XYZ file of C-alpha atoms in Angstrom:
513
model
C 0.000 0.000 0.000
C 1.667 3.277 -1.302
C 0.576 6.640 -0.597
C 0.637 7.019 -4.481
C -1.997 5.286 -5.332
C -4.323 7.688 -3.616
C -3.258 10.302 -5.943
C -4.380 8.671 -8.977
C -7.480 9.989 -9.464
C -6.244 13.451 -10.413
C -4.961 11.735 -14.099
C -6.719 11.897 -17.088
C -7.838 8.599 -18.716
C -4.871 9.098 -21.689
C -2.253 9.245 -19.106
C -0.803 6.518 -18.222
C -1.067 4.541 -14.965
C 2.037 4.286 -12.733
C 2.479 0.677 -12.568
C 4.775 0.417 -9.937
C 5.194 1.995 -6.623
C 8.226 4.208 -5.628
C 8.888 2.037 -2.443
C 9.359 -1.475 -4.327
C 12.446 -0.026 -6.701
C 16.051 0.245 -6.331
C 16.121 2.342 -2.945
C 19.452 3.725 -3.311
C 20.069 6.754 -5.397
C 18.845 8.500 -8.489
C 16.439 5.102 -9.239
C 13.997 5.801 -6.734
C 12.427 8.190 -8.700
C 12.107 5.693 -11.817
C 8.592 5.630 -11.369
C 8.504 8.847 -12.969
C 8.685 7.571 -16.455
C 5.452 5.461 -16.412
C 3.583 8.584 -16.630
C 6.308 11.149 -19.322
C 9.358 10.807 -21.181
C 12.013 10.080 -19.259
C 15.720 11.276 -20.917
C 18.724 9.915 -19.651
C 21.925 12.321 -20.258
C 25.414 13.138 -18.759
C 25.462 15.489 -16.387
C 28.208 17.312 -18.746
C 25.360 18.908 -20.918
C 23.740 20.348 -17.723
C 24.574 23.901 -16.496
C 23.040 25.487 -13.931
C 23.104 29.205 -14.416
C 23.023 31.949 -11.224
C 22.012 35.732 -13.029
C 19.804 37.281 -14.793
C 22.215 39.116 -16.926
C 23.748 35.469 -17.312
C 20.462 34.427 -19.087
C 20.181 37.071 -20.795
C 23.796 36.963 -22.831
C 23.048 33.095 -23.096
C 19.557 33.654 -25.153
C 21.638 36.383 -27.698
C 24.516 33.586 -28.247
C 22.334 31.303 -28.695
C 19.830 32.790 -31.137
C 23.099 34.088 -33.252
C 24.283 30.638 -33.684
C 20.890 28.603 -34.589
C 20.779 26.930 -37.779
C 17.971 24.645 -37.823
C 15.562 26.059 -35.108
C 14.503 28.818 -32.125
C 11.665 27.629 -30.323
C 10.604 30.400 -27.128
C 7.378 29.802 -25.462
C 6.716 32.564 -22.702
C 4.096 34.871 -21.066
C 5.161 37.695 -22.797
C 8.353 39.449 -24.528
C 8.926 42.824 -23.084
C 8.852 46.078 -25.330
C 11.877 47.921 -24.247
C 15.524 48.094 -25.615
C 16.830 44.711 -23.858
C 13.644 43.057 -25.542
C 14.607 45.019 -28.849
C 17.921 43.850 -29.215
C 16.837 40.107 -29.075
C 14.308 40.764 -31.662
C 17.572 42.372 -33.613
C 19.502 38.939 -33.163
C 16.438 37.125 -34.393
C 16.162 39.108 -37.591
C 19.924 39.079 -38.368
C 20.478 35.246 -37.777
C 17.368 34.708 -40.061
C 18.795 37.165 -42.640
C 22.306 35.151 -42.607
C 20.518 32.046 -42.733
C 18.732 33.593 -46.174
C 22.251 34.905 -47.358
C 23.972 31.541 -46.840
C 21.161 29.313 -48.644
C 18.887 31.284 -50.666
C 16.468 29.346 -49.096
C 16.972 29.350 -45.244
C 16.114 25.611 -42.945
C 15.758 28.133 -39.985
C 12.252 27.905 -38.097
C 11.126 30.582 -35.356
C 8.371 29.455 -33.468
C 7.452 32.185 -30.460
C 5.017 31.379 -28.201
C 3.206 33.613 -25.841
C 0.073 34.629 -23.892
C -2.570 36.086 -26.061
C -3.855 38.419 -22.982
C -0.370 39.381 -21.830
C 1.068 39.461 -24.969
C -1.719 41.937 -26.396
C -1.787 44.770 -23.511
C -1.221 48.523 -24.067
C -0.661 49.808 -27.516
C 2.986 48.733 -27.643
C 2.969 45.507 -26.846
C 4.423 41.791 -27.678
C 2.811 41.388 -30.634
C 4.066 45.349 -32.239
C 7.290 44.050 -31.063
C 7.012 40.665 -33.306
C 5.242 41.809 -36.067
C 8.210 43.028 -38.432
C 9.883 40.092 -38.511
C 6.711 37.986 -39.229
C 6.304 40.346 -42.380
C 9.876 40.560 -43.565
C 9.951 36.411 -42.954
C 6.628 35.231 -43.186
C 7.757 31.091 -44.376
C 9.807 31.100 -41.401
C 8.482 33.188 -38.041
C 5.795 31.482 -36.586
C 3.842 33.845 -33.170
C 1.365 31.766 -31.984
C -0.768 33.749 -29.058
C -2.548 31.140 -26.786
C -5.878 32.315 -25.039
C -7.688 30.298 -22.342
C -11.093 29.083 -23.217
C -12.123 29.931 -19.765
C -11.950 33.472 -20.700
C -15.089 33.851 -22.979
C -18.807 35.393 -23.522
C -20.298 37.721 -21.047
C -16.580 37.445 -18.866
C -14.215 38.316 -21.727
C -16.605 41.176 -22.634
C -16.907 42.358 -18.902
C -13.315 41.827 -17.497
C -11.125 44.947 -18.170
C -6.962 44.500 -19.823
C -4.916 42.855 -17.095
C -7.719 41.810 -14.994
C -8.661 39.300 -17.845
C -5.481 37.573 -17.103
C -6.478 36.237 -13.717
C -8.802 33.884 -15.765
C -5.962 31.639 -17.517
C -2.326 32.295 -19.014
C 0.227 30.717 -20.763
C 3.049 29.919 -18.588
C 5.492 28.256 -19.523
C 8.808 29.449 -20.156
C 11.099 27.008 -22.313
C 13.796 28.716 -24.893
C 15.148 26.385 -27.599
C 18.073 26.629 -29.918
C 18.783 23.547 -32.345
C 19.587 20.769 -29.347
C 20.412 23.277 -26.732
C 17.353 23.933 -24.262
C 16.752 26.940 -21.481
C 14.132 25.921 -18.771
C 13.737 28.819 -16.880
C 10.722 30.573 -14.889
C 11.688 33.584 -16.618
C 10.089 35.643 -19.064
C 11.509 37.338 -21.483
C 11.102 41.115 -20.413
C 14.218 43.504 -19.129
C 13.542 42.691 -15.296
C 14.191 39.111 -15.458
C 17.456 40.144 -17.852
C 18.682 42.350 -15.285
C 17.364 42.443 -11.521
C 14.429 39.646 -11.005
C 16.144 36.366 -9.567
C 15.230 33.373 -11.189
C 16.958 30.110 -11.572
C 17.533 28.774 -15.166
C 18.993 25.394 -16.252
C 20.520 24.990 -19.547
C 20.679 21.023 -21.160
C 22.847 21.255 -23.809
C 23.647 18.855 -26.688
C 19.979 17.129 -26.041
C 18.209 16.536 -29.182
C 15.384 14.439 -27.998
C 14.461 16.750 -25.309
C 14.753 19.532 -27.574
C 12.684 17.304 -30.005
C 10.203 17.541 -26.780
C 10.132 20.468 -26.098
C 9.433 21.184 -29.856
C 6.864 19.102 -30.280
C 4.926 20.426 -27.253
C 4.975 24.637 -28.386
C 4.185 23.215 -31.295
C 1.091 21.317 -30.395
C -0.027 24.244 -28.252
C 0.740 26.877 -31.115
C -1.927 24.685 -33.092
C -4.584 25.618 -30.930
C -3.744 29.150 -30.692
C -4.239 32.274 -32.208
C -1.614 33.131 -35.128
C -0.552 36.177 -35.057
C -0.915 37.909 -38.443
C 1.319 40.336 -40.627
C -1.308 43.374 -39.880
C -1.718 42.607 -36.496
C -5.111 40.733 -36.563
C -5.210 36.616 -35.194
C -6.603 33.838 -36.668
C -7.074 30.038 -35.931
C -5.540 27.560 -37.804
C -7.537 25.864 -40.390
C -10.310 23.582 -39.403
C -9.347 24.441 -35.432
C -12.318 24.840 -32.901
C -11.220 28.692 -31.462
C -10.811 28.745 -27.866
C -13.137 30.894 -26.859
C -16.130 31.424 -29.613
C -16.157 27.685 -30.453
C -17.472 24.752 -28.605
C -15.221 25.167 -25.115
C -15.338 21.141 -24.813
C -14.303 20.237 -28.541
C -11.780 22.556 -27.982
C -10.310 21.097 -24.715
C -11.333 17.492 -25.799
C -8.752 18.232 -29.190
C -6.218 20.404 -27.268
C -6.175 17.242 -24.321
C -5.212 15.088 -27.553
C -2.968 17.174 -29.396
C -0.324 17.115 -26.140
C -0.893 13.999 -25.213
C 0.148 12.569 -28.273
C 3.650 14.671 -27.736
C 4.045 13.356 -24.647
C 3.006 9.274 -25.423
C 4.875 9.373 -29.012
C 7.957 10.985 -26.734
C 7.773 8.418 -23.938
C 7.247 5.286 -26.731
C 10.227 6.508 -28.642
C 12.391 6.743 -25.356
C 10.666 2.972 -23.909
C 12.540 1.585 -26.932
C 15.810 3.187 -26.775
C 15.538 1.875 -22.517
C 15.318 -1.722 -24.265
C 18.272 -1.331 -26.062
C 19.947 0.242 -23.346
C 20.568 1.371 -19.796
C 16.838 0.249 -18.308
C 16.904 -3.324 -19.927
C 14.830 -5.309 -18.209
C 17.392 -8.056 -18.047
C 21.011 -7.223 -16.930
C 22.511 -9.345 -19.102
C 21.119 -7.795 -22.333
C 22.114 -4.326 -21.081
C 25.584 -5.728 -20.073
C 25.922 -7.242 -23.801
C 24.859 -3.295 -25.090
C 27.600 -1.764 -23.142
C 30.107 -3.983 -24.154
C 29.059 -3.753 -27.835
C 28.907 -0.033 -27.843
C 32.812 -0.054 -26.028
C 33.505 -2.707 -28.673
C 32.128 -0.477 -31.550
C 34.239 2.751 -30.383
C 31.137 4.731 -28.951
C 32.428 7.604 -27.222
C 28.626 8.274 -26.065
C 28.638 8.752 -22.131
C 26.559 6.829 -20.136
C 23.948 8.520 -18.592
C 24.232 9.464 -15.203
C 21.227 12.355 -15.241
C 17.712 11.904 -15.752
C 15.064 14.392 -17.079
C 11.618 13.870 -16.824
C 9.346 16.546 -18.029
C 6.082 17.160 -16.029
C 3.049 19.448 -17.789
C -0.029 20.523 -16.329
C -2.476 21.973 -18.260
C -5.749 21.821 -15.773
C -8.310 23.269 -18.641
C -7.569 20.124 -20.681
C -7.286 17.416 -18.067
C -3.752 17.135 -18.046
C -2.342 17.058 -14.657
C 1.064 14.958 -14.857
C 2.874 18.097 -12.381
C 0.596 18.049 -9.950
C 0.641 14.184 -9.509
C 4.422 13.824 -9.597
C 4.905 16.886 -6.900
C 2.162 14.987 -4.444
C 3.945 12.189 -4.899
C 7.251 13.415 -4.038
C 6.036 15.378 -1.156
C 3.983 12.436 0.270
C 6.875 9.766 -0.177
C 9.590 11.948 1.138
C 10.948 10.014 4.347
C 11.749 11.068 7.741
C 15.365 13.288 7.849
C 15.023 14.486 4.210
C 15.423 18.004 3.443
C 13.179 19.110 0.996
C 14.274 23.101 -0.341
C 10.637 24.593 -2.044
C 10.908 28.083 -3.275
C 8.125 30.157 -4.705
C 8.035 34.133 -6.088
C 4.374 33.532 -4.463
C 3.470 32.205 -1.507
C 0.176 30.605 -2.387
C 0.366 27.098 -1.991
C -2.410 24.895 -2.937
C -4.330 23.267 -0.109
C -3.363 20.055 -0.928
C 0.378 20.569 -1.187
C 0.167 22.468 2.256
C -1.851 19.519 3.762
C 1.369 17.346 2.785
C 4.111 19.253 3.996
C 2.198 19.752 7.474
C 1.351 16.467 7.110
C 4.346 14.195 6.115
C 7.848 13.635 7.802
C 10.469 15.893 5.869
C 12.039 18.861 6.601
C 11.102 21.839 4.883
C 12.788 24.721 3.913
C 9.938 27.400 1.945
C 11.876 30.310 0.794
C 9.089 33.128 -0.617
C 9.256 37.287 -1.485
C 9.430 39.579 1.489
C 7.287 42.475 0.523
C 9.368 44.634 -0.844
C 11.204 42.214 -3.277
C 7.579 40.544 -5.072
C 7.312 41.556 -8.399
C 3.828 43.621 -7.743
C 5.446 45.940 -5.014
C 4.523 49.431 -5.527
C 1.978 48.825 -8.260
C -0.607 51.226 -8.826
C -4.612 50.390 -7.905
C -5.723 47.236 -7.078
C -2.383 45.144 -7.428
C -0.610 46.958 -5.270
C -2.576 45.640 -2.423
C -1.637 42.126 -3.694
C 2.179 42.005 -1.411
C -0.190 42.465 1.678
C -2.492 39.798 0.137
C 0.897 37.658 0.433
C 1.654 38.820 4.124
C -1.761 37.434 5.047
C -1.020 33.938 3.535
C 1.798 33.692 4.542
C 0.943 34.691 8.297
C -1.725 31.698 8.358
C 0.402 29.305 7.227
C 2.840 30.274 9.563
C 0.026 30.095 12.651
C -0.683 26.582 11.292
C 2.886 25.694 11.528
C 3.106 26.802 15.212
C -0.746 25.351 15.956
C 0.676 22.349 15.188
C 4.170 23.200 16.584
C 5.993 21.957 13.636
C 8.865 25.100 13.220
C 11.708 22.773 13.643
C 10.429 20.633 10.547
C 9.248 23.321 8.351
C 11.018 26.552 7.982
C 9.852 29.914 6.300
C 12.645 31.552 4.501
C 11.959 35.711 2.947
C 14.246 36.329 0.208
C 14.969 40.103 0.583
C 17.434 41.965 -1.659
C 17.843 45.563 -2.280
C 17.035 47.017 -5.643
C 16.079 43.104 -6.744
C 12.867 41.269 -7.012
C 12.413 37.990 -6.664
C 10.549 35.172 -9.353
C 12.689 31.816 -8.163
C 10.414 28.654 -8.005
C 11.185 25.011 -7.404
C 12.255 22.487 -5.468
C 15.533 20.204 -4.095
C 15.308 16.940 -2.473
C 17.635 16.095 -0.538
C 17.928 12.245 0.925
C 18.229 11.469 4.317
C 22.140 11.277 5.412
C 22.757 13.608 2.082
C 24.397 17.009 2.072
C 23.410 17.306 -1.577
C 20.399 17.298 -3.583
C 19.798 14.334 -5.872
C 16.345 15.814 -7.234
C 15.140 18.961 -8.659
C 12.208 20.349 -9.735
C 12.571 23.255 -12.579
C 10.539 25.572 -14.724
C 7.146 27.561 -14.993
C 5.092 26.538 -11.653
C 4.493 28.287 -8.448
C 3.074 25.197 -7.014
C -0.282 27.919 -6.307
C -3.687 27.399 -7.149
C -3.129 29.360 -10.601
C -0.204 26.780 -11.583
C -2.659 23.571 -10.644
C -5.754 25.230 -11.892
C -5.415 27.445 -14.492
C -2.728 28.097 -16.398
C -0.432 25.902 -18.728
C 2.477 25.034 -16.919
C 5.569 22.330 -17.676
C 8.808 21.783 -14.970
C 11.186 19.346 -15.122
C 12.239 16.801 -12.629
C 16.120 16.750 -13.251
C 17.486 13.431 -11.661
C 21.158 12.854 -11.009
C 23.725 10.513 -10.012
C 26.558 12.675 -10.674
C 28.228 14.344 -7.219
C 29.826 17.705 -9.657
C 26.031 18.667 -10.601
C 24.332 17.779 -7.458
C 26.882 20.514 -5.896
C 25.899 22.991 -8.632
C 22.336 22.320 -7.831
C 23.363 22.558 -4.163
C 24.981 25.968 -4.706
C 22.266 27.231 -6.338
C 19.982 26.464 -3.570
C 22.766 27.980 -1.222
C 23.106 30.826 -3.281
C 19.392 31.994 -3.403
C 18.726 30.878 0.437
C 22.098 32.903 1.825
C 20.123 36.157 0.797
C 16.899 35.677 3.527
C 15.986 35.019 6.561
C 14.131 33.211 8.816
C 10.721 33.622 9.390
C 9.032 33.900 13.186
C 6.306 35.428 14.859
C 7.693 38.943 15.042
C 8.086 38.989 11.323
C 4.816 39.743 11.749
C 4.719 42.401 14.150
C 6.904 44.683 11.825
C 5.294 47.737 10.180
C 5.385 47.168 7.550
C 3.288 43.763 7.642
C 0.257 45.384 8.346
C -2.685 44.223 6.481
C -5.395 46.302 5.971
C -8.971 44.858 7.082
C -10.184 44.492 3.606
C -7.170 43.151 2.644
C -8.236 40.411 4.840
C -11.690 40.133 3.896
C -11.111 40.109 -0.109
C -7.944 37.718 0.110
C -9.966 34.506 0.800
C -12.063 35.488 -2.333
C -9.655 36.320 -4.775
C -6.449 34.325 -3.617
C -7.030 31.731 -6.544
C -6.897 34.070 -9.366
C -3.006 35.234 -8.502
């Protein structure tokens, strides 16, 4: 009897079913979390092709160097692109690396697919789309903007809701930048803050053609059932597509549901058979013989010590692969592992709150202080949302103390000046281990928006390899060294004052941010 098996409801009838429980495989490192793979893809790399990357201006010089040297493809799916000069000058490299790739060929192989949120993506007059437009007209067989918009978001609501309150219904979240077989997964957008003072934490896998492949295949599938972005600045569906939100909202779930499944079976069938043929034979003896032939045949191909497994959760079409696989973790963690969790906002579903008061790890939650969450000092309404924060956060914390568990779980505020902060994720760390052998990277905030609303996709990066489970660890160290701890007269401090209403409204509206 695993606690797994509880959690299996909350799948979709295409995905598959885990068929094996955490507890009955190899309990010693990385394998544990083999499981993983009856439900996605699972990728087995060396940890060489992973680098774990610390700054924003780090990302940032990383995306221009890798657009300029692109042949075959730049995939970016994102909430939005920014409109200022930072933003500007990656739309430059885009147009001059698809005006070499002309030059050189006559006829270029380079593909830009950019993916973004129709909502965010359309607001003010200058916006993602003005930004995007000249390069869909000056390369209109090669740029691809697909705008997704949520079908939840239609009728009397979409006529009602005013610009950037309509985005509280359902976004496009997830942030993956592609570049041939290199592949960014970040929680970053792609806007001048996170190039410059918005911590983040961003992962590149390099070399990785079948995750890139992935990764590919997923913007792409989503692009289908989005809005593409025209040459004069008007959208329109793909052929023969249900649209999101005057069409039938069912067909158009029921076909979106399909369209990513299919990436993500046709992925995890194409990596089942390379696992026969290699390193997750069923019989040790065949796998043996496959080493030994591949050393015999001169294969300089490293054997994988690094897994990635990539987890989507798209709630408005029944996929909800992230959600499982985070329950699971936090339900099977054991007693004396550390578990690291860090969110730009503190909003934690019920369920995953129930489990870490509930289970036997430690927990270390780092989260914004005030002053460094990204809608500090906003005008109207959303500047009320920090104190929204405060409030969560202060009844989590009184839960914590009800039930007198502050040794075992920890609140961490990440406060630095002139910075905000956008970091999300998660290490695991194994009992007895001083480094992390798990972590959990890309788009979610592990909040009710993440489960519930938006599209979302993380990986689970798995490794064996002691050099990148200290880069992970350093990371972690790195982002943790600028807070501190949390207690009751964090709460006493000026400015943590919440306003009454604040109060009253926060229950009602805490799902929509």
């Amino acid at each position: 009897r695993s606690s797994w098996l509880l959690l299996a409801p909350l799948l979709t009838p295409p995905v598959p079913v885990i068929t094996a429980p955490p507890c009955s495989l190899c309990p010693e490192g990385a394998h544990r979390f083999q499981w993983i793979r009856n439900l996605v893809p699972e990728f087995g790399i060396s940890s060489s092709h992973v680098k774990v990357l610390s700054s924003p201006a780090e990302f940032y010089e990383l995306l221009k160097v890798q657009i300029k040297t692109a042949k075959q493809r730049v995939v970016m799916a994102s909430l939005y692109l920014g409109t200022g000069l930072l933003e500007q000058e990656l739309v430059d490299c885009l147009e001059e690396t698809l005006e070499k790739s002309l030059q050189a060929k006559g006829s270029s192989n380079l593909r830009v697919s950019i993916l973004l949120d129709y909502t965010r993506g359309s607001r003010g007059r200058k916006n993602s789309r003005t930004m995007l437009i000249p390069l869909l007209q000056r390369f209109p067989e090669q740029v691809r903007v697909s705008l997704f918009h949520t079908p939840n978001l239609r009728g009397l609501l979409k006529l009602l809701i005013p610009e950037r309150f309509n985005e509280t219904i359902g976004l496009q979240h997830i942030k993956v930048y592609l570049f041939d077989d290199n592949v960014i997964l970040s929680g970053a957008n792609l806007s001048d803050l996170y190039f410059t003072n918005r911590q983040d934490r961003y992962v590149l896998l390099q070399d990785s053609p079948e995750i890139a492949d992935f990764f590919t295949e997923l913007v792409d599938a989503i692009g289908d059932v989005s809005l593409q972005l025209q040459r004069d600045d008007t959208v329109q569906m793909m052929e023969g597509m249900v649209h999101p939100y005057q069409g039938d909202k069912m067909a158009y779930c029921e076909i979106a549901n399909r369209r990513v499944m299919e990436v993500i079976t046709s992925a995890r069938t194409r990596q089942e058979l390379l696992h026969a043929k290699t390193f997750h034979s069923s019989q040790q003896g065949s796998s043996l013989l496959s080493q030994q032939g591949s050393q015999a045949s001169g294969a300089l191909k490293p054997e994988p010590d690094t897994w990635i497994y990539p987890l989507i959760q798209m709630k408005p079409f029944g996929i909800q692969i992230d959600e499982m696989v985070t329950e699971t973790l936090l339900t099977e963690a054991e007693r004396d592992a550390r578990i690291y969790l860090t969110t730009g906002y503190f909003n934690l579903t019920q369920a995953y709150m129930d489990l870490i008061l509930g289970t036997r790890a430690e927990y270390r939650i780092l989260l914004a202080s005030p002053e460094v969450n990204g809608f500090f000092g906003a005008k109207g309404v959303a500047g009320a949302i920090p104190a929204a924060y405060v409030y969560i956060e202060h009844q989590f914390y009184s839960e914590v103390c009800y039930l007198q568990q502050q040794e075992r779980v920890q609140l961490q505020e990440y406060s630095r000046a002139g910075w905000t902060f956008h970091a999300k994720g998660l290490w695991l760390y194994l009992a007895g281990s001083d480094l992390p052998c798990l972590t959990l990277i890309g788009s979610p905030n592990f909040g009710y928006r993440s489960v519930h609303r938006d599209l979302e996709a993380q990986v689970a990066i798995v490794t064996e390899n002691k050099a990148l489970q200290q880069q992970l660890h350093q990371e972690q160290e790195q982002l943790y060294l600028c807070s501190g701890v949390v207690s009751s007269s964090t709460f006493e401090q000026p400015n943590r004052y919440v306003k009454l209403w604040v109060k009253l409204v926060t229950p009602l509206i805490k799902n929509f941010f």
